[in-house]
mmCIF file of C-alpha atoms and ligand atoms in Angstrom:
data_model
loop_
_atom_site.group_PDB
_atom_site.id
_atom_site.type_symbol
_atom_site.label_atom_id
_atom_site.label_comp_id
_atom_site.label_asym_id
_atom_site.label_seq_id
_atom_site.Cartn_x
_atom_site.Cartn_y
_atom_site.Cartn_z
ATOM 1 C CA MET A 1 -63.552 18.538 17.372
ATOM 2 C CA ILE A 2 -65.125 20.729 14.996
ATOM 3 C CA GLU A 3 -69.056 20.630 14.991
ATOM 4 C CA VAL A 4 -70.942 22.833 12.574
ATOM 5 C CA GLN A 5 -74.540 22.810 12.749
ATOM 6 C CA GLU A 6 -76.905 24.220 10.190
ATOM 7 C CA LEU A 7 -74.582 27.168 9.305
ATOM 8 C CA ARG A 8 -75.678 30.085 7.444
ATOM 9 C CA LYS A 9 -74.087 32.836 6.108
ATOM 10 C CA VAL A 10 -75.792 35.813 4.127
ATOM 11 C CA PHE A 11 -74.276 39.048 2.899
ATOM 12 C CA GLY A 12 -76.921 40.911 2.108
ATOM 13 C CA GLU A 13 -78.684 39.304 -0.551
ATOM 14 C CA LEU A 14 -76.384 36.484 -1.498
ATOM 15 C CA VAL A 15 -76.837 33.560 0.290
ATOM 16 C CA ALA A 16 -73.104 32.223 0.784
ATOM 17 C CA VAL A 17 -73.782 29.361 2.879
ATOM 18 C CA ASP A 18 -77.047 27.353 3.530
ATOM 19 C CA GLY A 19 -77.650 25.142 6.394
ATOM 20 C CA VAL A 20 -74.055 23.298 6.376
ATOM 21 C CA SER A 21 -73.362 20.502 8.810
ATOM 22 C CA PHE A 22 -70.442 18.541 9.303
ATOM 23 C CA THR A 23 -68.385 17.233 12.036
ATOM 24 C CA VAL A 24 -64.432 16.551 12.283
ATOM 25 C CA LYS A 25 -62.579 13.725 14.609
ATOM 26 C CA PRO A 26 -59.296 13.869 15.741
ATOM 27 C CA GLY A 27 -57.023 12.728 13.557
ATOM 28 C CA GLU A 28 -59.788 12.527 10.853
ATOM 29 C CA LEU A 29 -58.801 14.522 7.521
ATOM 30 C CA PHE A 30 -62.251 15.688 6.366
ATOM 31 C CA GLY A 31 -62.681 17.323 2.893
ATOM 32 C CA LEU A 32 -64.537 20.118 1.559
ATOM 33 C CA LEU A 33 -64.651 19.894 -1.976
ATOM 34 C CA GLY A 34 -66.617 22.117 -4.222
ATOM 35 C CA PRO A 35 -66.437 24.806 -7.291
ATOM 36 C CA ASN A 36 -65.643 28.462 -7.079
ATOM 37 C CA GLY A 37 -68.427 30.502 -5.166
ATOM 38 C CA ALA A 38 -69.573 27.248 -3.401
ATOM 39 C CA GLY A 39 -68.854 28.669 -0.041
ATOM 40 C CA LYS A 40 -65.736 26.778 1.316
ATOM 41 C CA THR A 41 -63.929 30.012 2.565
ATOM 42 C CA THR A 42 -67.171 31.413 4.080
ATOM 43 C CA THR A 43 -67.211 28.209 6.129
ATOM 44 C CA ILE A 44 -63.191 28.483 6.975
ATOM 45 C CA GLY A 45 -64.266 31.813 7.977
ATOM 46 C CA CYS A 46 -67.225 31.263 10.179
ATOM 47 C CA ILE A 47 -65.246 28.398 12.130
ATOM 48 C CA SER A 48 -61.939 30.664 12.802
ATOM 49 C CA GLY A 49 -64.161 33.667 13.981
ATOM 50 C CA LEU A 50 -63.071 35.651 10.982
ATOM 51 C CA LEU A 51 -66.599 35.881 9.849
ATOM 52 C CA THR A 52 -69.643 35.684 12.469
ATOM 53 C CA PRO A 53 -72.449 33.174 11.437
ATOM 54 C CA THR A 54 -75.787 34.528 10.525
ATOM 55 C CA ALA A 55 -77.568 31.437 12.015
ATOM 56 C CA GLY A 56 -76.847 27.669 13.056
ATOM 57 C CA ARG A 57 -73.789 26.709 15.603
ATOM 58 C CA VAL A 58 -69.907 26.652 15.328
ATOM 59 C CA ARG A 59 -67.875 24.654 17.956
ATOM 60 C CA VAL A 60 -64.174 23.922 17.879
ATOM 61 C CA MET A 61 -63.144 21.560 20.566
ATOM 62 C CA GLY A 62 -66.517 22.015 22.780
ATOM 63 C CA HIS A 63 -65.877 25.836 22.663
ATOM 64 C CA ASP A 64 -68.808 27.999 20.875
ATOM 65 C CA VAL A 65 -67.043 30.105 18.266
ATOM 66 C CA VAL A 66 -68.870 32.962 18.878
ATOM 67 C CA ARG A 67 -69.743 32.967 22.697
ATOM 68 C CA ASP A 68 -66.645 31.288 23.476
ATOM 69 C CA GLY A 69 -64.314 32.545 20.904
ATOM 70 C CA VAL A 70 -60.949 33.021 22.397
ATOM 71 C CA ALA A 71 -60.996 29.651 23.834
ATOM 72 C CA ALA A 72 -62.108 28.021 20.306
ATOM 73 C CA ARG A 73 -59.240 30.252 18.536
ATOM 74 C CA ARG A 74 -56.841 29.095 20.679
ATOM 75 C CA ALA A 75 -57.003 25.393 19.711
ATOM 76 C CA LEU A 76 -56.610 26.252 15.560
ATOM 77 C CA GLY A 77 -54.186 26.969 13.227
ATOM 78 C CA VAL A 78 -55.420 28.379 10.047
ATOM 79 C CA VAL A 79 -53.984 28.128 7.087
ATOM 80 C CA PRO A 80 -55.492 30.849 4.453
ATOM 81 C CA GLN A 81 -56.655 30.793 0.897
ATOM 82 C CA ASP A 82 -54.620 34.158 0.383
ATOM 83 C CA ILE A 83 -51.072 33.995 1.578
ATOM 84 C CA ALA A 84 -50.448 35.905 4.736
ATOM 85 C CA LEU A 85 -47.109 36.396 4.704
ATOM 86 C CA TYR A 86 -44.684 39.540 5.439
ATOM 87 C CA GLU A 87 -42.662 39.985 2.208
ATOM 88 C CA ASP A 88 -39.919 41.645 3.178
ATOM 89 C CA LEU A 89 -39.160 39.257 6.194
ATOM 90 C CA SER A 90 -37.617 36.220 5.772
ATOM 91 C CA ALA A 91 -38.989 32.776 6.706
ATOM 92 C CA SER A 92 -37.824 32.817 10.004
ATOM 93 C CA GLU A 93 -38.814 36.040 11.134
ATOM 94 C CA ASN A 94 -42.644 35.631 9.758
ATOM 95 C CA LEU A 95 -42.605 32.310 11.449
ATOM 96 C CA GLN A 96 -41.287 34.148 14.670
ATOM 97 C CA TYR A 97 -43.822 36.141 14.063
ATOM 98 C CA TRP A 98 -46.464 34.111 13.816
ATOM 99 C CA GLY A 99 -45.531 31.845 16.843
ATOM 100 C CA GLY A 100 -45.147 34.876 19.051
ATOM 101 C CA THR A 101 -49.021 35.875 18.259
ATOM 102 C CA GLN A 102 -49.738 32.403 19.510
ATOM 103 C CA GLY A 103 -47.863 33.128 22.618
ATOM 104 C CA MET A 104 -44.707 31.195 22.181
ATOM 105 C CA ARG A 105 -41.360 32.574 23.070
ATOM 106 C CA GLY A 106 -37.645 31.763 23.502
ATOM 107 C CA ALA A 107 -35.947 28.305 23.049
ATOM 108 C CA GLU A 108 -39.423 26.729 22.556
ATOM 109 C CA LEU A 109 -40.181 28.898 19.749
ATOM 110 C CA ARG A 110 -36.975 28.579 17.811
ATOM 111 C CA ALA A 111 -36.343 24.866 18.502
ATOM 112 C CA ARG A 112 -40.096 24.690 16.591
ATOM 113 C CA ILE A 113 -39.201 27.268 13.747
ATOM 114 C CA GLY A 114 -36.139 24.617 13.115
ATOM 115 C CA GLU A 115 -38.572 22.022 12.978
ATOM 116 C CA VAL A 116 -41.324 23.248 10.551
ATOM 117 C CA LEU A 117 -38.476 25.250 8.193
ATOM 118 C CA GLU A 118 -37.196 21.353 8.052
ATOM 119 C CA LEU A 119 -40.742 19.716 7.509
ATOM 120 C CA THR A 120 -41.281 22.282 4.666
ATOM 121 C CA GLY A 121 -37.846 21.971 3.183
ATOM 122 C CA LEU A 122 -37.413 25.280 3.411
ATOM 123 C CA GLN A 123 -34.226 25.570 5.872
ATOM 124 C CA ASP A 124 -31.398 26.478 3.298
ATOM 125 C CA ARG A 125 -33.499 29.703 2.230
ATOM 126 C CA ALA A 126 -34.718 30.431 5.760
ATOM 127 C CA LYS A 127 -32.743 33.705 5.870
ATOM 128 C CA GLU A 128 -34.115 35.368 2.425
ATOM 129 C CA ALA A 129 -36.696 37.893 2.483
ATOM 130 C CA VAL A 130 -40.168 36.111 1.355
ATOM 131 C CA LYS A 131 -40.373 38.414 -1.875
ATOM 132 C CA LYS A 132 -37.712 36.380 -3.293
ATOM 133 C CA TYR A 133 -39.382 32.777 -2.829
ATOM 134 C CA SER A 134 -41.286 31.023 -5.564
ATOM 135 C CA GLY A 135 -45.255 30.582 -4.953
ATOM 136 C CA GLY A 136 -44.926 27.150 -4.204
ATOM 137 C CA MET A 137 -42.352 27.920 -1.373
ATOM 138 C CA LYS A 138 -44.544 30.504 -0.314
ATOM 139 C CA ARG A 139 -47.308 28.212 0.185
ATOM 140 C CA ARG A 140 -44.932 25.685 2.171
ATOM 141 C CA LEU A 141 -43.879 29.005 4.213
ATOM 142 C CA ASN A 142 -47.837 29.662 4.311
ATOM 143 C CA LEU A 143 -48.831 26.274 5.870
ATOM 144 C CA ALA A 144 -45.723 26.301 8.633
ATOM 145 C CA CYS A 145 -47.197 29.631 9.714
ATOM 146 C CA GLY A 146 -50.113 27.905 9.997
ATOM 147 C CA ILE A 147 -48.819 24.930 12.019
ATOM 148 C CA ILE A 148 -46.278 26.918 14.115
ATOM 149 C CA HIS A 149 -47.922 26.503 17.650
ATOM 150 C CA ARG A 150 -49.066 22.774 17.173
ATOM 151 C CA PRO A 151 -52.871 23.270 17.141
ATOM 152 C CA ARG A 152 -54.999 20.643 17.463
ATOM 153 C CA VAL A 153 -57.476 21.477 14.931
ATOM 154 C CA LEU A 154 -55.883 22.920 11.304
ATOM 155 C CA LEU A 155 -57.923 24.429 9.121
ATOM 156 C CA LEU A 156 -56.359 24.427 5.442
ATOM 157 C CA ASP A 157 -58.058 26.634 2.455
ATOM 158 C CA GLU A 158 -56.838 25.643 -0.851
ATOM 159 C CA PRO A 159 -53.207 25.061 0.032
ATOM 160 C CA THR A 160 -51.992 23.701 -3.242
ATOM 161 C CA VAL A 161 -53.039 26.007 -5.303
ATOM 162 C CA GLY A 162 -50.279 27.479 -8.051
ATOM 163 C CA VAL A 163 -47.866 24.713 -6.536
ATOM 164 C CA ASP A 164 -45.991 22.351 -8.854
ATOM 165 C CA PRO A 165 -46.223 18.489 -8.857
ATOM 166 C CA GLN A 166 -43.247 18.128 -6.334
ATOM 167 C CA SER A 167 -44.239 20.515 -3.915
ATOM 168 C CA ARG A 168 -47.748 19.570 -4.191
ATOM 169 C CA VAL A 169 -46.670 16.183 -2.987
ATOM 170 C CA ARG A 170 -44.711 17.364 -0.100
ATOM 171 C CA LEU A 171 -47.811 19.914 0.773
ATOM 172 C CA LEU A 172 -49.955 16.742 0.838
ATOM 173 C CA GLU A 173 -47.316 14.522 2.889
ATOM 174 C CA MET A 174 -46.917 17.248 5.499
ATOM 175 C CA VAL A 175 -50.682 17.645 5.740
ATOM 176 C CA ARG A 176 -51.282 13.982 6.141
ATOM 177 C CA ALA A 177 -48.494 13.679 8.794
ATOM 178 C CA GLU A 178 -50.409 16.089 11.056
ATOM 179 C CA ALA A 179 -53.530 14.349 11.015
ATOM 180 C CA GLN A 180 -51.574 10.955 11.508
ATOM 181 C CA ALA A 181 -50.063 13.131 14.571
ATOM 182 C CA GLY A 182 -53.673 12.897 15.831
ATOM 183 C CA THR A 183 -54.647 16.835 14.618
ATOM 184 C CA CYS A 184 -57.983 17.268 13.115
ATOM 185 C CA VAL A 185 -57.880 18.488 9.642
ATOM 186 C CA LEU A 186 -60.433 20.310 7.503
ATOM 187 C CA TYR A 187 -59.321 20.657 4.113
ATOM 188 C CA THR A 188 -60.968 22.875 1.101
ATOM 189 C CA THR A 189 -60.095 21.984 -2.305
ATOM 190 C CA HIS A 190 -61.625 22.198 -5.882
ATOM 191 C CA TYR A 191 -58.993 19.498 -7.029
ATOM 192 C CA MET A 192 -60.947 16.042 -7.279
ATOM 193 C CA GLU A 193 -58.018 14.004 -7.113
ATOM 194 C CA GLU A 194 -56.681 16.099 -3.651
ATOM 195 C CA ALA A 195 -60.012 14.822 -2.362
ATOM 196 C CA GLU A 196 -59.866 11.452 -3.384
ATOM 197 C CA THR A 197 -56.731 10.615 -2.510
ATOM 198 C CA LEU A 198 -55.863 13.016 0.992
ATOM 199 C CA CYS A 199 -59.384 12.926 2.581
ATOM 200 C CA ASP A 200 -60.880 10.240 4.885
ATOM 201 C CA ARG A 201 -64.122 11.640 4.530
ATOM 202 C CA LEU A 202 -66.119 14.663 2.748
ATOM 203 C CA ALA A 203 -68.968 16.780 2.024
ATOM 204 C CA ILE A 204 -69.482 17.991 -1.654
ATOM 205 C CA VAL A 205 -70.270 21.900 -1.225
ATOM 206 C CA ASP A 206 -72.265 23.594 -4.193
ATOM 207 C CA HIS A 207 -74.050 26.864 -4.021
ATOM 208 C CA GLY A 208 -73.974 26.936 -0.230
ATOM 209 C CA LYS A 209 -75.314 23.664 0.603
ATOM 210 C CA VAL A 210 -73.644 20.121 1.347
ATOM 211 C CA ILE A 211 -74.805 18.034 -1.359
ATOM 212 C CA ALA A 212 -73.453 15.054 -0.427
ATOM 213 C CA GLN A 213 -71.434 13.876 2.457
ATOM 214 C CA GLY A 214 -69.651 10.580 3.452
ATOM 215 C CA THR A 215 -66.361 8.622 3.278
ATOM 216 C CA LEU A 216 -65.285 7.931 -0.574
ATOM 217 C CA ALA A 217 -66.684 4.495 -0.379
ATOM 218 C CA GLU A 218 -70.334 5.681 0.785
ATOM 219 C CA LEU A 219 -69.848 8.583 -1.926
ATOM 220 C CA ARG A 220 -69.348 6.395 -5.005
ATOM 221 C CA SER A 221 -71.820 3.988 -3.724
ATOM 222 C CA MET A 222 -74.337 6.670 -3.460
ATOM 223 C CA LEU A 223 -73.639 7.129 -7.028
ATOM 224 C CA GLY A 224 -75.407 3.965 -7.826
ATOM 225 C CA GLN A 225 -72.813 3.117 -9.675
ATOM 226 C CA ARG A 226 -70.394 -0.052 -9.184
ATOM 227 C CA ASP A 227 -66.539 -0.675 -9.703
ATOM 228 C CA LEU A 228 -65.929 -2.996 -12.778
ATOM 229 C CA LEU A 229 -63.328 -5.575 -12.546
ATOM 230 C CA ARG A 230 -61.368 -6.897 -15.591
ATOM 231 C CA PHE A 231 -59.874 -10.162 -15.203
ATOM 232 C CA THR A 232 -57.752 -11.829 -18.201
ATOM 233 C CA GLY A 233 -56.643 -15.652 -17.854
ATOM 234 C CA ARG A 234 -58.176 -18.781 -19.348
ATOM 235 C CA PHE A 235 -61.450 -19.302 -18.056
ATOM 236 C CA GLN A 236 -64.623 -21.765 -18.302
ATOM 237 C CA PRO A 237 -67.454 -19.447 -19.245
ATOM 238 C CA GLU A 238 -70.179 -21.483 -17.966
ATOM 239 C CA ALA A 239 -68.033 -22.676 -14.552
ATOM 240 C CA VAL A 240 -67.598 -19.005 -13.598
ATOM 241 C CA ARG A 241 -71.011 -18.049 -14.060
ATOM 242 C CA ARG A 242 -72.260 -20.785 -12.353
ATOM 243 C CA ALA A 243 -69.648 -20.083 -9.405
ATOM 244 C CA LEU A 244 -69.660 -16.065 -9.118
ATOM 245 C CA GLY A 245 -73.741 -16.588 -9.030
ATOM 246 C CA GLU A 246 -73.597 -17.469 -5.785
ATOM 247 C CA LEU A 247 -72.190 -14.151 -4.783
ATOM 248 C CA GLU A 248 -74.674 -11.569 -3.965
ATOM 249 C CA GLY A 249 -74.645 -8.285 -5.958
ATOM 250 C CA ILE A 250 -72.072 -8.967 -8.419
ATOM 251 C CA GLU A 251 -72.872 -9.115 -12.275
ATOM 252 C CA VAL A 252 -71.177 -10.927 -14.665
ATOM 253 C CA VAL A 253 -70.805 -8.535 -17.633
ATOM 254 C CA GLN A 254 -68.734 -10.592 -19.981
ATOM 255 C CA ALA A 255 -67.373 -14.288 -19.763
ATOM 256 C CA GLU A 256 -65.415 -15.258 -22.636
ATOM 257 C CA THR A 257 -62.657 -18.168 -22.510
ATOM 258 C CA ASP A 258 -59.815 -15.270 -22.194
ATOM 259 C CA VAL A 259 -61.548 -12.197 -20.493
ATOM 260 C CA LEU A 260 -64.321 -11.806 -17.728
ATOM 261 C CA ARG A 261 -65.969 -8.613 -16.709
ATOM 262 C CA LEU A 262 -67.936 -8.137 -13.562
ATOM 263 C CA ALA A 263 -69.496 -5.136 -11.751
ATOM 264 C CA ALA A 264 -69.962 -4.972 -8.007
ATOM 265 C CA ALA A 265 -70.489 -2.199 -5.417
ATOM 266 C CA GLU A 266 -67.059 -1.658 -3.184
ATOM 267 C CA ALA A 267 -65.457 -4.294 -5.477
ATOM 268 C CA SER A 268 -61.944 -4.411 -3.770
ATOM 269 C CA ARG A 269 -63.633 -5.503 -0.196
ATOM 270 C CA ARG A 270 -65.206 -8.292 -1.775
ATOM 271 C CA LEU A 271 -62.048 -9.256 -3.868
ATOM 272 C CA PRO A 272 -61.032 -12.691 -1.717
ATOM 273 C CA ALA A 273 -64.547 -14.018 -2.342
ATOM 274 C CA ILE A 274 -64.343 -13.451 -6.365
ATOM 275 C CA PHE A 275 -60.848 -14.809 -6.172
ATOM 276 C CA ALA A 276 -62.322 -17.733 -3.959
ATOM 277 C CA ALA A 277 -65.055 -18.491 -6.542
ATOM 278 C CA LEU A 278 -62.829 -18.440 -9.552
ATOM 279 C CA ALA A 279 -60.472 -20.771 -8.195
ATOM 280 C CA SER A 280 -63.639 -23.026 -7.698
ATOM 281 C CA ALA A 281 -64.504 -22.456 -11.034
ATOM 282 C CA GLU A 282 -60.772 -23.816 -12.115
ATOM 283 C CA ALA A 283 -60.242 -20.340 -13.778
ATOM 284 C CA GLU A 284 -56.631 -19.208 -14.166
ATOM 285 C CA VAL A 285 -56.241 -15.109 -13.791
ATOM 286 C CA ARG A 286 -53.613 -13.701 -15.335
ATOM 287 C CA GLU A 287 -53.994 -10.043 -14.621
ATOM 288 C CA THR A 288 -56.787 -8.044 -12.775
ATOM 289 C CA THR A 289 -57.842 -4.190 -13.216
ATOM 290 C CA LEU A 290 -60.517 -2.466 -10.949
ATOM 291 C CA THR A 291 -61.722 0.675 -12.227
ATOM 292 C CA GLN A 292 -64.117 2.750 -9.864
ATOM 293 C CA PRO A 293 -66.150 5.181 -10.175
ATOM 294 C CA SER A 294 -64.734 9.210 -9.939
ATOM 295 C CA LEU A 295 -66.075 11.687 -7.674
ATOM 296 C CA GLU A 296 -66.536 13.750 -10.859
ATOM 297 C CA SER A 297 -68.943 11.540 -12.497
ATOM 298 C CA LEU A 298 -70.667 11.627 -8.796
ATOM 299 C CA PHE A 299 -70.499 15.712 -9.056
ATOM 300 C CA ILE A 300 -71.916 15.902 -12.859
ATOM 301 C CA LYS A 301 -74.789 13.414 -11.509
ATOM 302 C CA LEU A 302 -75.817 15.541 -8.756
ATOM 303 C CA THR A 303 -75.245 19.102 -9.948
ATOM 304 C CA GLY A 304 -75.538 18.315 -13.616
ATOM 305 C CA LYS A 305 -71.972 20.119 -14.381
ATOM 306 C CA GLU A 306 -68.782 19.645 -14.301
ATOM 307 C CA LEU A 307 -66.613 20.613 -11.193
ATOM 308 C CA ARG A 308 -63.760 22.498 -12.793
ATOM 309 C CA GLU A 309 -65.360 25.262 -15.550
HETATM 310 N N1 ATP B 1 -66.993 39.664 2.235
HETATM 311 C C1 ATP B 1 -67.609 38.898 1.380
HETATM 312 N N2 ATP B 1 -68.928 40.103 0.928
HETATM 313 C C2 ATP B 1 -69.804 39.245 -0.300
HETATM 314 N N3 ATP B 1 -69.949 38.371 -0.735
HETATM 315 C C3 ATP B 1 -68.870 37.507 -0.311
HETATM 316 C C4 ATP B 1 -67.995 37.412 0.874
HETATM 317 N N4 ATP B 1 -67.284 36.452 0.569
HETATM 318 C C5 ATP B 1 -67.699 35.608 -0.203
HETATM 319 N N5 ATP B 1 -68.766 36.334 -0.929
HETATM 320 C C6 ATP B 1 -69.670 35.519 -1.594
HETATM 321 O O1 ATP B 1 -70.060 34.341 -1.195
HETATM 322 C C7 ATP B 1 -69.900 33.252 -1.797
HETATM 323 C C8 ATP B 1 -69.087 32.266 -1.522
HETATM 324 O O2 ATP B 1 -67.755 32.291 -1.595
HETATM 325 P P1 ATP B 1 -66.611 31.727 -0.906
HETATM 326 O O3 ATP B 1 -65.242 32.568 -0.982
HETATM 327 O O4 ATP B 1 -67.125 31.099 0.611
HETATM 328 O O5 ATP B 1 -66.403 30.499 -2.242
HETATM 329 P P2 ATP B 1 -65.275 29.341 -1.990
HETATM 330 O O6 ATP B 1 -65.875 27.878 -2.463
HETATM 331 O O7 ATP B 1 -64.330 29.598 -1.325
HETATM 332 O O8 ATP B 1 -64.882 29.611 -3.599
HETATM 333 P P3 ATP B 1 -63.139 29.491 -4.044
HETATM 334 O O9 ATP B 1 -62.810 28.104 -4.632
HETATM 335 O O10 ATP B 1 -63.351 30.424 -5.400
HETATM 336 O O11 ATP B 1 -62.463 30.058 -3.302
HETATM 337 C C9 ATP B 1 -69.474 33.889 -3.361
HETATM 338 O O12 ATP B 1 -70.552 33.995 -4.304
HETATM 339 C C10 ATP B 1 -68.788 34.822 -3.145
HETATM 340 O O13 ATP B 1 -68.891 35.915 -3.718
HETATM 341 MG MG1 MG B 2 -62.365 30.100 -1.475
#
């Protein structure tokens, strides 16, 4: 759906995007995570046709965005980082305008406007001028304008910046629903938690380069860090060590009569085997906690700096 190959974009002396490659499939939520100035918006601009790539190749649904830009753009919905709304117009009028630019008309457009207003929870304020809206409401309308024409490919550039937690949850639910309906979603953010909870796969970008890419589990295992498991209950330390010793890649960090700590890669996947081993050692488990290494620690390891400066 989206194919980016060795994309490069240079502004004068500045290399904003430096050989970025990734692909996003239908129904997939792909994240571009990186700090300010990493090149996220520039990458989105090259996909949406707003910017011309200096080198490399971008295809949207098989259409080259440079040679076949009109066809590529027909499939796209774009929600820009800078809110693009007409402040003097109402929500309905903004949607009418954006739908119109996408070739929608008449009853079909009216029905779809009703639908996205309901989706975004703006139906009660739909007749009011946008300048009277709160920042979060504008963000929601900005998203509504991007999806009015039911695009197959959706580009979202930091759509939750400056949005309160409640509106954020609502926005993220909408994005998830779009992907579940089969839309291919590219989502940029510098919020680690968003990337972690929302995206199926992600690329971590810094200074125009992809420094790591994969599913969350793959990125975590790249970190070489393992999940930590802590069990409380009643244990026979020797029996537990023996039983767990038969499982590969699981380290017993601590084994006492009342607490047990393990380290393992992708521990959640291995819980059934671990519980079976504990049961065979006649352990009595009362409580279990699993702590995963975070993207934050991966980012620090890869770049030597924190994501949020
Ligand atoms: N039109 C432009 N002309 C010159 N330099 C630009 C232009 N657009 C972006 N840049 C530069 O390219 C680099 C990448 O910018 P970009 O906006 O893509 O980053 P970003 O990852 O979206 O950051 P943010 O999180 O702040 O939105 C920055 O150094 C920026 O100053
Ligand atoms: Mg940006």
